[in-house]
Amino acid sequence: MSFLSELREEIISLKMWDNNSNLNQDEQLARLYIREAFIKSGFLNDPTKEYHLEVLFKEKEKAEELKNILDSFGVNSKITNKGSDFMVYIKEGEEISNFLALIGANGAVIRFEEIRVEKDMRNNINRIVNCETANLNKTIDASVEQIQDIELLKSKGVFEELKESLKEIAILRVENPDSSYEELGKMLEEPISKSGVSHRLSKISEIAREYK
Protein backbone atom coordinates (compact mmCIF):
# COMPACT_ATOMS: atom_id res chain seq x y z
CA MET A 1 0.00 0.00 0.00
CA SER A 2 1.32 3.44 -0.91
CA PHE A 3 2.11 6.13 1.66
CA LEU A 4 -0.82 8.20 0.38
CA SER A 5 -3.28 5.30 0.69
CA GLU A 6 -2.14 4.59 4.25
CA LEU A 7 -2.45 8.28 5.09
CA ARG A 8 -6.00 8.46 3.74
CA GLU A 9 -7.00 5.39 5.73
CA GLU A 10 -5.52 6.88 8.89
CA ILE A 11 -7.32 10.21 8.41
CA ILE A 12 -10.65 8.48 7.80
CA SER A 13 -10.19 6.39 10.96
CA LEU A 14 -9.60 9.44 13.15
CA LYS A 15 -12.31 10.66 15.52
CA MET A 16 -14.28 13.62 14.23
CA TRP A 17 -13.83 15.33 17.60
CA ASP A 18 -11.06 14.77 20.11
CA ASN A 19 -12.13 15.64 23.65
CA ASN A 20 -8.56 15.16 24.88
CA SER A 21 -7.06 17.60 22.39
CA ASN A 22 -5.28 20.76 23.54
CA LEU A 23 -6.91 22.62 20.63
CA ASN A 24 -9.88 24.86 21.38
CA GLN A 25 -13.19 24.50 19.52
CA ASP A 26 -12.31 26.83 16.65
CA GLU A 27 -8.96 25.15 16.17
CA GLN A 28 -10.55 21.69 16.15
CA LEU A 29 -13.05 22.87 13.54
CA ALA A 30 -10.18 24.25 11.47
CA ARG A 31 -8.40 20.89 11.71
CA LEU A 32 -11.55 19.08 10.55
CA TYR A 33 -11.77 21.48 7.60
CA ILE A 34 -8.16 20.69 6.60
CA ARG A 35 -8.78 16.93 6.88
CA GLU A 36 -11.91 17.09 4.73
CA ALA A 37 -10.17 19.24 2.11
CA PHE A 38 -7.28 16.79 1.90
CA ILE A 39 -9.51 13.71 1.70
CA LYS A 40 -11.58 15.38 -1.04
CA SER A 41 -8.80 16.66 -3.29
CA GLY A 42 -5.44 16.25 -1.58
CA PHE A 43 -2.33 14.45 -2.74
CA LEU A 44 0.99 13.54 -1.13
CA ASN A 45 3.83 12.32 -3.32
CA ASP A 46 5.88 9.26 -2.34
CA PRO A 47 8.27 10.90 0.19
CA THR A 48 11.10 8.54 -0.76
CA LYS A 49 11.21 10.32 -4.13
CA GLU A 50 10.11 13.93 -3.69
CA TYR A 51 8.49 16.06 -1.01
CA HIS A 52 5.22 17.41 -2.39
CA LEU A 53 1.80 17.81 -0.79
CA GLU A 54 -1.09 19.59 -2.48
CA VAL A 55 -4.80 20.31 -2.10
CA LEU A 56 -6.84 21.47 -5.12
CA PHE A 57 -9.76 23.90 -5.18
CA LYS A 58 -12.04 25.15 -7.93
CA GLU A 59 -12.27 28.58 -6.31
CA LYS A 60 -9.33 30.81 -5.43
CA GLU A 61 -11.11 32.01 -2.26
CA LYS A 62 -11.24 28.45 -0.92
CA ALA A 63 -7.53 27.96 -1.60
CA GLU A 64 -6.73 31.22 0.18
CA GLU A 65 -8.93 30.17 3.09
CA LEU A 66 -6.97 26.93 3.55
CA LYS A 67 -3.65 28.75 3.24
CA ASN A 68 -4.73 31.26 5.91
CA ILE A 69 -5.75 28.43 8.24
CA LEU A 70 -2.41 26.68 7.74
CA ASP A 71 -0.61 29.98 8.32
CA SER A 72 -2.46 30.42 11.61
CA PHE A 73 -1.05 27.07 12.77
CA GLY A 74 2.46 27.98 11.62
CA VAL A 75 2.44 25.64 8.59
CA ASN A 76 3.94 27.40 5.55
CA SER A 77 2.26 26.78 2.19
CA LYS A 78 1.93 28.47 -1.20
CA ILE A 79 -0.78 28.88 -3.82
CA THR A 80 -0.45 28.45 -7.58
CA ASN A 81 -2.57 27.54 -10.57
CA LYS A 82 -2.87 23.95 -11.75
CA GLY A 83 -4.87 23.90 -14.95
CA SER A 84 -8.20 25.54 -14.13
CA ASP A 85 -7.79 24.78 -10.42
CA PHE A 86 -6.01 26.55 -7.58
CA MET A 87 -3.43 24.50 -5.72
CA VAL A 88 -2.29 24.95 -2.14
CA TYR A 89 1.04 23.15 -1.94
CA ILE A 90 3.97 22.37 0.38
CA LYS A 91 7.37 21.16 -0.84
CA GLU A 92 9.48 21.27 2.34
CA GLY A 93 9.78 18.02 4.27
CA GLU A 94 9.54 19.68 7.68
CA GLU A 95 6.41 21.61 6.72
CA ILE A 96 4.74 18.47 5.36
CA SER A 97 5.51 16.74 8.66
CA ASN A 98 3.93 19.70 10.49
CA PHE A 99 0.85 19.42 8.25
CA LEU A 100 0.46 15.72 9.07
CA ALA A 101 0.85 16.41 12.78
CA LEU A 102 -1.72 19.21 12.59
CA ILE A 103 -4.43 16.95 11.16
CA GLY A 104 -3.64 14.32 13.78
CA ALA A 105 -2.12 11.69 11.47
CA ASN A 106 0.48 10.64 14.02
CA GLY A 107 1.21 7.29 12.38
CA ALA A 108 1.94 9.04 9.10
CA VAL A 109 4.19 11.54 10.89
CA ILE A 110 6.32 8.71 12.31
CA ARG A 111 6.62 6.95 8.93
CA PHE A 112 7.33 10.23 7.16
CA GLU A 113 10.08 11.19 9.62
CA GLU A 114 11.69 7.75 9.34
CA ILE A 115 11.83 8.22 5.57
CA ARG A 116 13.17 11.75 5.97
CA VAL A 117 15.99 10.66 8.27
CA GLU A 118 17.00 7.79 5.99
CA LYS A 119 16.81 10.04 2.93
CA ASP A 120 18.91 12.78 4.56
CA MET A 121 21.53 10.24 5.65
CA ARG A 122 21.71 8.80 2.14
CA ASN A 123 22.05 12.28 0.61
CA ASN A 124 24.79 13.20 3.08
CA ILE A 125 26.70 10.02 2.28
CA ASN A 126 26.38 10.72 -1.46
CA ARG A 127 27.64 14.28 -0.98
CA ILE A 128 30.65 13.04 0.99
CA VAL A 129 31.45 10.37 -1.62
CA ASN A 130 31.10 12.86 -4.48
CA CYS A 131 33.32 15.36 -2.68
CA GLU A 132 35.99 12.75 -1.94
CA THR A 133 35.84 11.50 -5.54
CA ALA A 134 36.26 15.04 -6.86
CA ASN A 135 39.20 15.66 -4.54
CA LEU A 136 40.81 12.36 -5.57
CA ASN A 137 40.42 13.24 -9.24
CA LYS A 138 42.05 16.62 -8.63
CA THR A 139 44.92 14.92 -6.81
CA ILE A 140 45.44 12.42 -9.63
CA ASP A 141 45.29 15.09 -12.35
CA ALA A 142 47.80 17.26 -10.50
CA SER A 143 50.03 14.26 -9.83
CA VAL A 144 50.11 13.25 -13.50
CA GLU A 145 51.11 16.76 -14.55
CA GLN A 146 53.77 16.98 -11.83
CA ILE A 147 55.29 13.63 -12.79
CA GLN A 148 55.39 14.73 -16.44
CA ASP A 149 57.27 17.87 -15.39
CA ILE A 150 59.73 15.81 -13.38
CA GLU A 151 60.34 13.42 -16.27
CA LEU A 152 60.86 16.41 -18.57
CA LEU A 153 63.54 17.81 -16.29
CA LYS A 154 65.23 14.41 -16.20
CA SER A 155 65.20 14.16 -20.00
CA LYS A 156 66.75 17.61 -20.25
CA GLY A 157 69.48 16.71 -17.77
CA VAL A 158 68.28 19.39 -15.38
CA PHE A 159 66.91 17.22 -12.58
CA GLU A 160 70.24 16.62 -10.83
CA GLU A 161 70.85 20.38 -10.74
CA LEU A 162 67.77 20.96 -8.58
CA LYS A 163 68.03 21.74 -4.88
CA GLU A 164 68.02 18.67 -2.66
CA SER A 165 64.68 19.67 -1.15
CA LEU A 166 63.09 19.74 -4.64
CA LYS A 167 64.68 16.45 -5.71
CA GLU A 168 63.52 14.79 -2.52
CA ILE A 169 59.87 15.76 -3.00
CA ALA A 170 60.08 14.95 -6.74
CA ILE A 171 61.28 11.41 -6.06
CA LEU A 172 58.47 10.89 -3.52
CA ARG A 173 55.90 12.20 -5.98
CA VAL A 174 57.01 9.77 -8.71
CA GLU A 175 57.04 6.87 -6.26
CA ASN A 176 53.66 7.84 -4.73
CA PRO A 177 51.46 9.23 -7.52
CA ASP A 178 48.21 8.75 -5.55
CA SER A 179 49.38 10.38 -2.33
CA SER A 180 48.05 13.73 -1.13
CA TYR A 181 50.26 16.69 -0.27
CA GLU A 182 49.74 15.96 3.42
CA GLU A 183 50.86 12.36 2.97
CA LEU A 184 53.91 13.37 0.93
CA GLY A 185 54.88 15.93 3.55
CA LYS A 186 54.94 13.26 6.25
CA MET A 187 57.17 10.98 4.13
CA LEU A 188 60.05 13.46 4.06
CA GLU A 189 63.03 13.01 6.36
CA GLU A 190 62.08 16.36 7.83
CA PRO A 191 58.27 16.47 7.49
CA ILE A 192 56.66 19.65 6.16
CA SER A 193 53.10 20.94 5.80
CA LYS A 194 50.76 20.59 2.80
CA SER A 195 51.52 24.16 1.78
CA GLY A 196 55.24 23.39 1.94
CA VAL A 197 54.80 20.40 -0.39
CA SER A 198 52.63 22.47 -2.72
CA HIS A 199 55.27 25.22 -2.84
CA ARG A 200 58.06 22.76 -3.75
CA LEU A 201 56.05 20.99 -6.45
CA SER A 202 54.94 24.35 -7.87
CA LYS A 203 58.59 25.41 -8.06
CA ILE A 204 59.42 22.21 -9.99
CA SER A 205 56.57 22.89 -12.45
CA GLU A 206 57.74 26.49 -12.82
CA ILE A 207 61.24 25.31 -13.77
CA ALA A 208 59.79 22.70 -16.16
CA ARG A 209 57.80 25.36 -18.00
CA GLU A 210 61.07 26.92 -19.12
CA TYR A 211 61.87 23.74 -21.08
CA LYS A 212 58.44 23.16 -22.68
CSV table of C-alpha atoms in Angstrom, one decimal:
chain,number,residue,atom,x,y,z
A,1,MET,CA,0.0,0.0,0.0
A,2,SER,CA,1.3,3.4,-0.9
A,3,PHE,CA,2.1,6.1,1.7
A,4,LEU,CA,-0.8,8.2,0.4
A,5,SER,CA,-3.3,5.3,0.7
A,6,GLU,CA,-2.1,4.6,4.2
A,7,LEU,CA,-2.4,8.3,5.1
A,8,ARG,CA,-6.0,8.5,3.7
A,9,GLU,CA,-7.0,5.4,5.7
A,10,GLU,CA,-5.5,6.9,8.9
A,11,ILE,CA,-7.3,10.2,8.4
A,12,ILE,CA,-10.6,8.5,7.8
A,13,SER,CA,-10.2,6.4,11.0
A,14,LEU,CA,-9.6,9.4,13.2
A,15,LYS,CA,-12.3,10.7,15.5
A,16,MET,CA,-14.3,13.6,14.2
A,17,TRP,CA,-13.8,15.3,17.6
A,18,ASP,CA,-11.1,14.8,20.1
A,19,ASN,CA,-12.1,15.6,23.7
A,20,ASN,CA,-8.6,15.2,24.9
A,21,SER,CA,-7.1,17.6,22.4
A,22,ASN,CA,-5.3,20.8,23.5
A,23,LEU,CA,-6.9,22.6,20.6
A,24,ASN,CA,-9.9,24.9,21.4
A,25,GLN,CA,-13.2,24.5,19.5
A,26,ASP,CA,-12.3,26.8,16.6
A,27,GLU,CA,-9.0,25.2,16.2
A,28,GLN,CA,-10.6,21.7,16.1
A,29,LEU,CA,-13.1,22.9,13.5
A,30,ALA,CA,-10.2,24.2,11.5
A,31,ARG,CA,-8.4,20.9,11.7
A,32,LEU,CA,-11.5,19.1,10.5
A,33,TYR,CA,-11.8,21.5,7.6
A,34,ILE,CA,-8.2,20.7,6.6
A,35,ARG,CA,-8.8,16.9,6.9
A,36,GLU,CA,-11.9,17.1,4.7
A,37,ALA,CA,-10.2,19.2,2.1
A,38,PHE,CA,-7.3,16.8,1.9
A,39,ILE,CA,-9.5,13.7,1.7
A,40,LYS,CA,-11.6,15.4,-1.0
A,41,SER,CA,-8.8,16.7,-3.3
A,42,GLY,CA,-5.4,16.3,-1.6
A,43,PHE,CA,-2.3,14.4,-2.7
A,44,LEU,CA,1.0,13.5,-1.1
A,45,ASN,CA,3.8,12.3,-3.3
A,46,ASP,CA,5.9,9.3,-2.3
A,47,PRO,CA,8.3,10.9,0.2
A,48,THR,CA,11.1,8.5,-0.8
A,49,LYS,CA,11.2,10.3,-4.1
A,50,GLU,CA,10.1,13.9,-3.7
A,51,TYR,CA,8.5,16.1,-1.0
A,52,HIS,CA,5.2,17.4,-2.4
A,53,LEU,CA,1.8,17.8,-0.8
A,54,GLU,CA,-1.1,19.6,-2.5
A,55,VAL,CA,-4.8,20.3,-2.1
A,56,LEU,CA,-6.8,21.5,-5.1
A,57,PHE,CA,-9.8,23.9,-5.2
A,58,LYS,CA,-12.0,25.1,-7.9
A,59,GLU,CA,-12.3,28.6,-6.3
A,60,LYS,CA,-9.3,30.8,-5.4
A,61,GLU,CA,-11.1,32.0,-2.3
A,62,LYS,CA,-11.2,28.4,-0.9
A,63,ALA,CA,-7.5,28.0,-1.6
A,64,GLU,CA,-6.7,31.2,0.2
A,65,GLU,CA,-8.9,30.2,3.1
A,66,LEU,CA,-7.0,26.9,3.5
A,67,LYS,CA,-3.7,28.7,3.2
A,68,ASN,CA,-4.7,31.3,5.9
A,69,ILE,CA,-5.7,28.4,8.2
A,70,LEU,CA,-2.4,26.7,7.7
A,71,ASP,CA,-0.6,30.0,8.3
A,72,SER,CA,-2.5,30.4,11.6
A,73,PHE,CA,-1.0,27.1,12.8
A,74,GLY,CA,2.5,28.0,11.6
A,75,VAL,CA,2.4,25.6,8.6
A,76,ASN,CA,3.9,27.4,5.6
A,77,SER,CA,2.3,26.8,2.2
A,78,LYS,CA,1.9,28.5,-1.2
A,79,ILE,CA,-0.8,28.9,-3.8
A,80,THR,CA,-0.4,28.4,-7.6
A,81,ASN,CA,-2.6,27.5,-10.6
A,82,LYS,CA,-2.9,24.0,-11.8
A,83,GLY,CA,-4.9,23.9,-14.9
A,84,SER,CA,-8.2,25.5,-14.1
A,85,ASP,CA,-7.8,24.8,-10.4
A,86,PHE,CA,-6.0,26.5,-7.6
A,87,MET,CA,-3.4,24.5,-5.7
A,88,VAL,CA,-2.3,25.0,-2.1
A,89,TYR,CA,1.0,23.1,-1.9
A,90,ILE,CA,4.0,22.4,0.4
A,91,LYS,CA,7.4,21.2,-0.8
A,92,GLU,CA,9.5,21.3,2.3
A,93,GLY,CA,9.8,18.0,4.3
A,94,GLU,CA,9.5,19.7,7.7
A,95,GLU,CA,6.4,21.6,6.7
A,96,ILE,CA,4.7,18.5,5.4
A,97,SER,CA,5.5,16.7,8.7
A,98,ASN,CA,3.9,19.7,10.5
A,99,PHE,CA,0.9,19.4,8.3
A,100,LEU,CA,0.5,15.7,9.1
A,101,ALA,CA,0.8,16.4,12.8
A,102,LEU,CA,-1.7,19.2,12.6
A,103,ILE,CA,-4.4,17.0,11.2
A,104,GLY,CA,-3.6,14.3,13.8
A,105,ALA,CA,-2.1,11.7,11.5
A,106,ASN,CA,0.5,10.6,14.0
A,107,GLY,CA,1.2,7.3,12.4
A,108,ALA,CA,1.9,9.0,9.1
A,109,VAL,CA,4.2,11.5,10.9
A,110,ILE,CA,6.3,8.7,12.3
A,111,ARG,CA,6.6,7.0,8.9
A,112,PHE,CA,7.3,10.2,7.2
A,113,GLU,CA,10.1,11.2,9.6
A,114,GLU,CA,11.7,7.8,9.3
A,115,ILE,CA,11.8,8.2,5.6
A,116,ARG,CA,13.2,11.8,6.0
A,117,VAL,CA,16.0,10.7,8.3
A,118,GLU,CA,17.0,7.8,6.0
A,119,LYS,CA,16.8,10.0,2.9
A,120,ASP,CA,18.9,12.8,4.6
A,121,MET,CA,21.5,10.2,5.7
A,122,ARG,CA,21.7,8.8,2.1
A,123,ASN,CA,22.0,12.3,0.6
A,124,ASN,CA,24.8,13.2,3.1
A,125,ILE,CA,26.7,10.0,2.3
A,126,ASN,CA,26.4,10.7,-1.5
A,127,ARG,CA,27.6,14.3,-1.0
A,128,ILE,CA,30.7,13.0,1.0
A,129,VAL,CA,31.5,10.4,-1.6
A,130,ASN,CA,31.1,12.9,-4.5
A,131,CYS,CA,33.3,15.4,-2.7
A,132,GLU,CA,36.0,12.8,-1.9
A,133,THR,CA,35.8,11.5,-5.5
A,134,ALA,CA,36.3,15.0,-6.9
A,135,ASN,CA,39.2,15.7,-4.5
A,136,LEU,CA,40.8,12.4,-5.6
A,137,ASN,CA,40.4,13.2,-9.2
A,138,LYS,CA,42.1,16.6,-8.6
A,139,THR,CA,44.9,14.9,-6.8
A,140,ILE,CA,45.4,12.4,-9.6
A,141,ASP,CA,45.3,15.1,-12.3
A,142,ALA,CA,47.8,17.3,-10.5
A,143,SER,CA,50.0,14.3,-9.8
A,144,VAL,CA,50.1,13.3,-13.5
A,145,GLU,CA,51.1,16.8,-14.5
A,146,GLN,CA,53.8,17.0,-11.8
A,147,ILE,CA,55.3,13.6,-12.8
A,148,GLN,CA,55.4,14.7,-16.4
A,149,ASP,CA,57.3,17.9,-15.4
A,150,ILE,CA,59.7,15.8,-13.4
A,151,GLU,CA,60.3,13.4,-16.3
A,152,LEU,CA,60.9,16.4,-18.6
A,153,LEU,CA,63.5,17.8,-16.3
A,154,LYS,CA,65.2,14.4,-16.2
A,155,SER,CA,65.2,14.2,-20.0
A,156,LYS,CA,66.8,17.6,-20.3
A,157,GLY,CA,69.5,16.7,-17.8
A,158,VAL,CA,68.3,19.4,-15.4
A,159,PHE,CA,66.9,17.2,-12.6
A,160,GLU,CA,70.2,16.6,-10.8
A,161,GLU,CA,70.8,20.4,-10.7
A,162,LEU,CA,67.8,21.0,-8.6
A,163,LYS,CA,68.0,21.7,-4.9
A,164,GLU,CA,68.0,18.7,-2.7
A,165,SER,CA,64.7,19.7,-1.2
A,166,LEU,CA,63.1,19.7,-4.6
A,167,LYS,CA,64.7,16.5,-5.7
A,168,GLU,CA,63.5,14.8,-2.5
A,169,ILE,CA,59.9,15.8,-3.0
A,170,ALA,CA,60.1,14.9,-6.7
A,171,ILE,CA,61.3,11.4,-6.1
A,172,LEU,CA,58.5,10.9,-3.5
A,173,ARG,CA,55.9,12.2,-6.0
A,174,VAL,CA,57.0,9.8,-8.7
A,175,GLU,CA,57.0,6.9,-6.3
A,176,ASN,CA,53.7,7.8,-4.7
A,177,PRO,CA,51.5,9.2,-7.5
A,178,ASP,CA,48.2,8.7,-5.6
A,179,SER,CA,49.4,10.4,-2.3
A,180,SER,CA,48.1,13.7,-1.1
A,181,TYR,CA,50.3,16.7,-0.3
A,182,GLU,CA,49.7,16.0,3.4
A,183,GLU,CA,50.9,12.4,3.0
A,184,LEU,CA,53.9,13.4,0.9
A,185,GLY,CA,54.9,15.9,3.5
A,186,LYS,CA,54.9,13.3,6.2
A,187,MET,CA,57.2,11.0,4.1
A,188,LEU,CA,60.1,13.5,4.1
A,189,GLU,CA,63.0,13.0,6.4
A,190,GLU,CA,62.1,16.4,7.8
A,191,PRO,CA,58.3,16.5,7.5
A,192,ILE,CA,56.7,19.7,6.2
A,193,SER,CA,53.1,20.9,5.8
A,194,LYS,CA,50.8,20.6,2.8
A,195,SER,CA,51.5,24.2,1.8
A,196,GLY,CA,55.2,23.4,1.9
A,197,VAL,CA,54.8,20.4,-0.4
A,198,SER,CA,52.6,22.5,-2.7
A,199,HIS,CA,55.3,25.2,-2.8
A,200,ARG,CA,58.1,22.8,-3.8
A,201,LEU,CA,56.0,21.0,-6.5
A,202,SER,CA,54.9,24.4,-7.9
A,203,LYS,CA,58.6,25.4,-8.1
A,204,ILE,CA,59.4,22.2,-10.0
A,205,SER,CA,56.6,22.9,-12.4
A,206,GLU,CA,57.7,26.5,-12.8
A,207,ILE,CA,61.2,25.3,-13.8
A,208,ALA,CA,59.8,22.7,-16.2
A,209,ARG,CA,57.8,25.4,-18.0
A,210,GLU,CA,61.1,26.9,-19.1
A,211,TYR,CA,61.9,23.7,-21.1
A,212,LYS,CA,58.4,23.2,-22.7
